[in-house]
Short mmCIF file of C-alpha atoms in Angstrom, two decimals:
data_model
loop_
_atom_site.label_atom_id
_atom_site.label_comp_id
_atom_site.label_asym_id
_atom_site.label_seq_id
_atom_site.Cartn_x
_atom_site.Cartn_y
_atom_site.Cartn_z
CA UNK A 223 30.57 20.89 -7.80
CA UNK A 224 31.67 16.86 -7.85
CA UNK A 225 29.11 14.40 -8.50
CA UNK A 226 28.06 13.20 -5.30
CA UNK A 227 26.97 16.60 -4.08
CA UNK A 228 25.01 16.90 -7.48
CA UNK A 229 23.04 13.77 -6.94
CA UNK A 230 22.43 14.69 -3.44
CA UNK A 231 20.88 18.20 -4.74
CA UNK A 232 19.03 16.56 -8.19
CA UNK A 233 17.19 14.49 -5.34
CA UNK A 234 16.18 17.08 -3.00
CA UNK A 235 15.30 19.51 -6.09
CA UNK A 236 13.22 16.18 -7.87
CA UNK A 237 11.76 15.39 -4.15
CA UNK A 238 10.11 19.01 -3.76
CA UNK A 239 9.65 20.31 -7.67
CA UNK A 240 7.80 16.84 -7.93
CA UNK A 241 5.57 17.53 -5.03
CA UNK A 242 4.35 20.68 -5.95
CA UNK A 243 1.83 19.27 -8.43
CA UNK A 244 0.52 16.56 -6.94
CA UNK A 245 -0.13 18.68 -4.38
CA UNK A 246 -2.26 21.15 -5.85
CA UNK A 247 -4.33 17.83 -7.68
CA UNK A 248 -4.68 16.63 -4.14
CA UNK A 249 -5.77 19.80 -2.50
CA UNK A 250 -8.30 20.73 -5.75
CA UNK A 251 -9.72 16.96 -5.81
CA UNK A 252 -10.75 16.77 -2.10
CA UNK A 253 -12.16 20.28 -2.14
CA UNK A 254 -14.14 19.16 -5.28
CA UNK A 255 -15.27 15.89 -3.29
CA UNK A 256 -15.97 17.93 -0.05
CA UNK A 257 -18.16 20.33 -2.30
CA UNK A 258 -20.11 17.98 -4.05
CA UNK A 259 -20.49 15.39 -0.10
CA UNK A 260 -21.74 18.67 1.09
CA UNK A 261 -24.47 19.98 -1.85
CA UNK A 262 -25.30 16.07 -2.45
CA UNK A 263 -25.10 14.62 1.35
CA UNK A 264 -26.86 11.17 -0.18
CA UNK A 265 -24.33 10.33 -2.93
CA UNK A 266 -21.71 10.66 -0.29
CA UNK A 267 -20.67 6.95 -0.48
CA UNK A 268 -19.99 6.74 -3.97
CA UNK A 269 -18.20 10.19 -3.97
CA UNK A 270 -15.80 9.20 -1.44
CA UNK A 271 -15.32 5.96 -3.17
CA UNK A 272 -14.25 7.52 -6.34
CA UNK A 273 -12.03 9.70 -4.50
CA UNK A 274 -9.74 7.75 -3.13
CA UNK A 275 -9.53 6.58 -6.54
CA UNK A 276 -8.42 9.65 -7.91
CA UNK A 277 -6.03 10.18 -4.68
CA UNK A 278 -4.61 7.20 -5.37
CA UNK A 279 -4.13 8.38 -8.99
CA UNK A 280 -2.70 11.50 -8.45
CA UNK A 281 -0.20 10.72 -5.24
CA UNK A 282 1.57 8.33 -7.33
CA UNK A 283 2.64 11.15 -9.22
CA UNK A 284 4.56 12.70 -6.15
CA UNK A 285 5.93 9.13 -5.31
CA UNK A 286 7.28 8.41 -8.85
CA UNK A 287 9.23 11.90 -7.56
CA UNK A 288 10.28 9.98 -4.47
CA UNK A 289 11.61 6.77 -6.28
CA UNK A 290 13.55 8.62 -8.39
CA UNK A 291 15.21 10.75 -5.80
CA UNK A 292 15.68 7.32 -4.46
CA UNK A 293 17.39 6.11 -7.41
CA UNK A 294 19.56 9.34 -7.74
CA UNK A 295 20.75 8.58 -4.30
CA UNK A 296 21.31 4.88 -4.08
CA UNK A 297 21.68 3.58 -7.17
CA UNK A 298 22.94 6.22 -9.56
CA UNK B 633 -16.60 10.56 29.35
CA UNK B 634 -15.59 8.73 25.91
CA UNK B 635 -13.67 11.48 25.36
CA UNK B 636 -11.74 11.96 28.17
CA UNK B 637 -10.88 8.26 27.98
CA UNK B 638 -9.59 9.20 24.39
CA UNK B 639 -7.17 11.64 25.46
CA UNK B 640 -5.72 9.71 28.37
CA UNK B 641 -5.12 6.78 25.88
CA UNK B 642 -3.11 8.70 23.12
CA UNK B 643 -1.37 10.88 26.43
CA UNK B 644 -0.35 7.19 28.02
CA UNK B 645 0.32 5.92 24.23
CA UNK B 646 2.63 8.88 23.95
CA UNK B 647 4.66 8.06 27.21
CA UNK B 648 5.35 4.86 26.45
CA UNK B 649 6.72 5.79 23.51
CA UNK B 650 8.84 8.47 25.24
CA UNK B 651 9.82 5.82 27.73
CA UNK B 652 11.01 3.37 24.97
CA UNK B 653 12.86 6.24 23.53
CA UNK B 654 14.44 7.18 26.92
CA UNK B 655 15.35 3.92 27.67
CA UNK B 656 17.15 3.29 23.96
CA UNK B 657 18.90 6.33 24.72
CA UNK B 658 20.53 4.82 28.04
CA UNK B 659 22.09 1.80 26.46
CA UNK B 660 25.48 3.26 25.30
CA UNK B 661 27.75 2.29 22.89
CA UNK B 662 26.15 1.27 19.56
CA UNK B 663 23.27 3.95 18.99
CA UNK B 664 25.66 6.31 17.56
CA UNK B 665 25.23 4.41 13.91
CA UNK B 666 21.61 3.93 12.85
CA UNK B 667 21.75 3.13 9.09
CA UNK B 668 18.16 3.65 7.59
CA UNK B 669 18.92 2.56 4.25
CA UNK B 670 19.98 -0.87 6.07
CA UNK B 671 16.69 -1.64 7.15
CA UNK B 672 15.09 -2.22 3.42
CA UNK B 673 18.27 -4.31 2.09
CA UNK B 674 17.60 -7.98 1.70
CA UNK B 675 20.14 -10.26 3.40
CA UNK B 676 19.54 -14.09 3.09
CA UNK B 677 18.69 -15.52 6.67
CA UNK B 678 18.60 -19.09 5.55
CA UNK B 679 20.99 -19.52 2.74
CA UNK B 680 19.53 -22.39 -0.01
CA UNK B 681 21.45 -23.14 -3.17
CA UNK B 682 20.47 -21.53 -6.38
CA UNK B 683 18.74 -23.10 -9.33
CA UNK B 684 19.64 -21.49 -12.30
CA UNK B 685 19.31 -17.42 -12.27
CA UNK B 686 16.40 -18.34 -9.07
CA UNK B 687 18.13 -17.76 -5.68
CA UNK B 688 16.03 -19.78 -3.53
CA UNK B 689 17.29 -18.13 -0.02
CA UNK B 690 14.82 -17.08 2.39
CA UNK B 691 15.48 -13.48 3.59
CA UNK B 692 13.22 -10.67 5.39
CA UNK B 693 10.60 -10.51 2.82
CA UNK B 694 10.04 -14.08 2.52
CA UNK B 695 9.38 -14.66 6.30
CA UNK B 696 7.29 -11.32 6.32
CA UNK B 697 4.93 -13.28 3.39
CA UNK B 698 5.11 -16.44 5.14
CA UNK B 699 3.71 -14.47 8.26
CA UNK B 700 1.00 -12.37 6.43
CA UNK B 701 -0.04 -15.95 4.55
CA UNK B 702 -0.69 -17.85 8.14
CA UNK B 703 -2.44 -14.91 9.65
CA UNK B 704 -4.55 -15.27 7.29
CA UNK B 705 -5.49 -18.75 7.12
CA UNK B 706 -5.95 -18.79 11.04
CA UNK B 707 -8.06 -15.76 10.34
CA UNK B 708 -10.44 -18.13 7.92
CA UNK B 709 -10.45 -20.48 10.26
CA UNK B 710 -11.31 -18.16 13.03
CA UNK B 711 -14.10 -16.86 10.99
CA UNK B 712 -15.64 -19.89 10.09
CA UNK B 713 -15.68 -20.97 13.54
CA UNK B 714 -17.24 -17.93 14.75
CA UNK B 715 -20.21 -18.17 11.91
CA UNK B 716 -21.92 -20.81 14.01
CA UNK B 717 -22.03 -18.95 16.97
CA UNK B 718 -25.36 -17.26 17.96
CA UNK B 719 -25.50 -14.38 18.68
CA UNK B 720 -23.08 -12.88 16.92
CA UNK B 721 -19.54 -11.89 18.78
CA UNK B 722 -17.76 -8.80 18.00
CA UNK B 723 -15.46 -10.30 16.00
CA UNK B 724 -17.33 -11.51 13.85
CA UNK B 725 -19.36 -8.22 12.97
CA UNK B 726 -15.87 -6.96 12.54
CA UNK B 727 -15.22 -9.42 10.12
CA UNK B 728 -18.64 -8.96 8.18
CA UNK B 729 -18.09 -5.15 8.17
CA UNK B 730 -14.74 -6.00 6.45
CA UNK B 731 -16.16 -7.91 4.01
CA UNK B 732 -18.90 -5.95 3.69
CA UNK B 733 -16.26 -3.51 2.74
CA UNK B 734 -15.05 -5.60 0.04
CA UNK B 735 -17.98 -6.72 -1.49
CA UNK B 736 -20.29 -3.63 -1.56
CA UNK B 737 -17.79 -0.81 -1.33
CA UNK B 738 -14.93 -2.11 -3.63
CA UNK B 739 -16.39 -4.88 -6.28
CA UNK B 740 -20.25 -3.86 -5.80
CA UNK B 741 -19.44 -0.26 -6.16
CA UNK B 742 -17.00 -0.03 -9.55
CA UNK B 743 -17.79 -3.27 -11.52
CA UNK B 744 -20.82 -3.92 -13.92
CA UNK B 745 -20.81 -7.47 -14.50
CA UNK B 746 -18.44 -10.06 -13.44
CA UNK B 747 -19.39 -9.51 -10.05
CA UNK B 748 -19.42 -13.23 -8.58
CA UNK B 749 -16.65 -14.19 -10.49
CA UNK B 750 -14.11 -11.78 -10.02
CA UNK B 751 -14.86 -10.92 -6.31
CA UNK B 752 -12.54 -13.44 -4.60
CA UNK B 753 -9.56 -12.46 -6.31
CA UNK B 754 -10.32 -8.49 -5.46
CA UNK B 755 -11.51 -9.37 -1.99
CA UNK B 756 -7.99 -11.95 -1.61
CA UNK B 757 -5.81 -9.15 -3.03
CA UNK B 758 -7.25 -6.60 -0.33
CA UNK B 759 -7.15 -8.66 2.70
CA UNK B 760 -3.27 -9.77 1.40
CA UNK B 761 -2.28 -6.51 0.88
CA UNK B 762 -3.79 -5.18 4.00
CA UNK B 763 -2.51 -7.95 6.20
CA UNK B 764 1.15 -7.36 5.01
CA UNK B 765 0.95 -3.85 5.42
CA UNK B 766 -0.46 -3.91 8.94
CA UNK B 767 2.45 -6.68 10.09
CA UNK B 768 4.88 -3.96 8.40
CA UNK B 769 3.68 -1.77 11.36
CA UNK B 770 4.73 -4.28 14.14
CA UNK B 771 8.20 -4.72 14.42
CA UNK B 772 9.60 -8.46 14.48
CA UNK B 773 12.89 -9.55 15.29
CA UNK B 774 14.19 -10.32 11.78
CA UNK B 775 16.54 -7.61 11.57
CA UNK B 776 20.31 -7.29 11.79
CA UNK B 777 22.22 -6.03 14.50
CA UNK B 778 20.61 -2.83 16.03
CA UNK B 779 17.95 -2.23 13.17
CA UNK B 780 14.88 -0.81 14.54
CA UNK B 781 13.19 -3.90 13.06
CA UNK B 782 10.77 -2.04 10.96
CA UNK B 783 9.96 -3.67 7.48
CA UNK B 784 7.04 -4.85 5.45
CA UNK B 785 7.01 -7.00 2.29
CA UNK B 786 5.02 -4.70 0.73
CA UNK B 787 8.17 -1.97 0.80
CA UNK B 788 9.50 -4.28 -2.13
CA UNK B 789 9.06 -3.35 -5.63
CA UNK B 790 9.77 -7.34 -6.15
CA UNK B 791 6.37 -8.47 -3.85
CA UNK B 792 4.12 -5.37 -4.98
CA UNK B 793 5.12 -5.82 -8.47
CA UNK B 794 4.26 -9.57 -8.56
CA UNK B 795 0.93 -8.63 -6.95
CA UNK B 796 0.47 -6.04 -9.67
CA UNK B 797 1.16 -8.73 -12.30
CA UNK B 798 -1.77 -10.84 -11.03
CA UNK B 799 -4.05 -8.00 -11.82
CA UNK B 800 -2.37 -7.21 -15.32
CA UNK B 801 -2.91 -10.84 -16.35
CA UNK B 802 -6.48 -11.25 -14.92
CA UNK B 803 -7.32 -8.35 -16.33
CA UNK B 804 -6.29 -9.28 -20.10
CA UNK B 805 -7.78 -13.00 -19.25
CA UNK B 806 -11.33 -12.15 -18.01
CA UNK B 807 -11.03 -9.28 -21.27
CA UNK B 808 -10.63 -12.12 -23.57
CA UNK B 809 -12.52 -14.58 -22.05
CA UNK B 810 -15.72 -12.27 -22.35
CA UNK B 811 -14.76 -10.40 -25.54
CA UNK B 812 -13.07 -13.32 -27.32
CA UNK B 813 -11.44 -11.65 -30.52
CA UNK B 814 -12.62 -8.60 -30.42
CA UNK B 815 -11.22 -7.74 -27.08
CA UNK B 816 -7.96 -5.82 -28.78
CA UNK B 817 -10.17 -3.89 -31.50
CA UNK B 818 -12.12 -2.43 -29.03
CA UNK B 819 -9.41 -0.96 -27.05
CA UNK B 820 -9.69 2.41 -29.93
CA UNK B 821 -13.66 3.55 -30.62
CA UNK B 822 -14.73 2.35 -33.77
CA UNK B 823 -16.44 5.99 -34.62
CA UNK B 824 -12.83 6.98 -34.66
CA UNK B 825 -11.28 8.11 -38.39
CA UNK B 826 -8.97 5.04 -39.43
CA UNK B 827 -5.19 7.10 -38.85
CA UNK B 828 -6.37 8.47 -35.46
CA UNK B 829 -8.04 4.67 -34.52
CA UNK B 830 -4.04 3.60 -34.85
CA UNK B 831 -2.57 6.28 -32.72
CA UNK B 832 -5.51 5.47 -29.93
CA UNK B 833 -4.43 1.96 -30.13
CA UNK B 834 -1.14 2.52 -29.44
CA UNK B 835 -1.51 5.22 -26.61
CA UNK B 836 -3.62 2.60 -25.21
CA UNK B 837 -1.57 -0.49 -24.91
CA UNK B 838 1.67 1.98 -23.56
CA UNK B 839 -1.20 3.03 -20.68
CA UNK B 840 -1.88 -1.05 -20.00
CA UNK B 841 2.01 -1.11 -19.26
CA UNK B 842 1.68 1.77 -17.37
CA UNK B 843 -1.00 0.96 -15.42
CA UNK B 844 1.12 -1.90 -14.21
CA UNK B 845 4.22 -0.34 -13.28
CA UNK B 846 1.60 2.75 -11.44
CA UNK B 847 0.00 -0.29 -9.66
CA UNK B 848 3.28 -1.99 -8.52
CA UNK B 849 5.35 1.73 -7.65
CA UNK B 850 2.27 3.32 -5.40
CA UNK B 851 1.96 0.73 -3.10
CA UNK B 852 5.68 0.07 -2.80
CA UNK B 853 6.79 3.84 -2.98
CA UNK B 854 3.66 4.57 -0.32
CA UNK B 855 4.67 1.74 2.01
CA UNK B 856 8.85 2.67 1.58
CA UNK B 857 8.17 6.10 2.38
CA UNK B 858 5.88 5.58 5.44
CA UNK B 859 8.48 3.08 7.09
CA UNK B 860 11.69 5.44 6.32
CA UNK B 861 9.81 8.06 7.98
CA UNK B 862 8.95 6.12 10.46
CA UNK B 863 12.77 4.98 10.85
CA UNK B 864 14.01 8.62 10.90
CA UNK B 865 11.79 9.81 13.49
CA UNK B 866 12.49 6.85 16.05
CA UNK B 867 16.46 6.75 14.91
CA UNK B 868 16.72 11.15 15.33
CA UNK B 869 16.34 10.43 19.15
CA UNK B 870 19.04 8.18 19.29
CA UNK B 871 21.02 10.30 16.83
CA UNK B 872 20.68 13.71 18.70
CA UNK B 873 21.67 12.20 22.34
CA UNK B 874 19.15 14.27 24.34
CA UNK B 875 15.80 13.59 26.27
CA UNK B 876 14.02 16.06 25.50
CA UNK B 877 14.60 15.53 21.65
CA UNK B 878 13.67 12.11 22.12
CA UNK B 879 10.69 13.09 23.71
CA UNK B 880 9.30 15.35 21.35
CA UNK B 881 10.54 13.13 18.83
CA UNK B 882 8.68 9.77 20.32
CA UNK B 883 5.20 11.43 20.50
CA UNK B 884 5.80 13.23 16.43
CA UNK B 885 6.43 9.45 16.17
CA UNK B 886 3.45 7.72 17.71
CA UNK B 887 1.22 10.42 15.56
CA UNK B 888 2.87 9.11 12.38
CA UNK B 889 2.41 5.82 13.46
CA UNK B 890 -1.52 6.48 13.31
CA UNK B 891 -1.14 8.00 10.22
CA UNK B 892 0.61 4.87 9.04
CA UNK B 893 -2.22 2.43 10.32
CA UNK B 894 -4.33 4.70 7.91
CA UNK B 895 -2.37 4.73 5.13
CA UNK B 896 -1.83 0.96 5.18
CA UNK B 897 -5.88 0.49 4.82
CA UNK B 898 -6.36 3.30 1.95
CA UNK B 899 -3.15 1.52 0.27
CA UNK B 900 -5.15 -2.04 0.77
CA UNK B 901 -8.27 -0.39 -0.97
CA UNK B 902 -6.51 1.59 -3.67
CA UNK B 903 -4.93 -1.61 -4.41
CA UNK B 904 -8.29 -3.29 -4.67
CA UNK B 905 -9.96 -0.65 -6.20
CA UNK B 906 -7.82 -0.19 -8.94
CA UNK B 907 -8.02 -3.89 -9.67
CA UNK B 908 -11.56 -3.90 -10.00
CA UNK B 909 -11.98 -0.72 -11.90
CA UNK B 910 -8.92 -2.67 -14.34
CA UNK B 911 -10.60 -5.66 -14.66
CA UNK B 912 -14.21 -3.93 -15.00
CA UNK B 913 -13.18 -2.17 -17.78
CA UNK B 914 -11.77 -4.71 -19.77
CA UNK B 915 -15.15 -6.81 -19.00
CA UNK B 916 -17.55 -4.08 -20.11
CA UNK B 917 -15.76 -2.20 -22.96
CA UNK B 918 -17.43 0.58 -23.89
CA UNK B 919 -16.75 0.59 -27.61
#
């Protein structure tokens, strides 16, 4: 395997493997938030705000993988 | 009745997109080579001499930031004028909704003290990022040769890093002004044993740096990924050179476009709310 194809392969793998964790995390986060909204609709606004903060923080992990993939393809 | 209208609207938008794609297909010649990477490369539009290490040339990102600033100034003037109108116009109600979102949804929901002091910065960051994101979704003619013209100032790491640096500086400024010399000592809980305390302090200072990096990279990567996906979908119709593929892909790209409007809003919201969380955390230290 030459260096070029190794780079492309590594970029693909980093994106794919790097999305597993955030996907599970987002699923758990949103399911729990929906559960608590269903249980206590009166605090729905507060839960939603905190859910979006959590989504932003969790999603960033996948985006780090995306940035690494970009660096592998275009910079390295 | 309302639902029927909505469905027709979606159908019309998809048909329009397909028409544009079909039109693009018919122009022969230059459609074979579409370089998506070139969309995000910055070439100087107006060449200016460099002062020391700073290159002052005007490029796409600078023009987009100018447009964002101009749009915000015009909106501010319009809002000021609409405040005198009675009864309130639709525009004024919409602006008041956005203001209430920034005031109660972001600052009011997260910060305990210093709301009045820091509301202008956080609302300013929110509206600036929101406007920059939304303007990025309008194709503007600043592209080189036959590019698609999708670009946004926030799909540039330098812009987002500058915005995140503002939050970073203001966080520590606010903390130092509120807590004086205790600010840095308060980073570690006073109840912890001495050795552990130093370790916690080191971990906390590392996390402060990574907050800055993650705030910048989150916005940058989200906008870059969204625009890259849009560009890929629009370009795929050109690559496949078939009307059927164009029809399907244009429909899909319209849906992605709608999702990108949502993402632009959510990212501005998250940027502002995390700024509020960081500044609020520096103001009301728990320890």
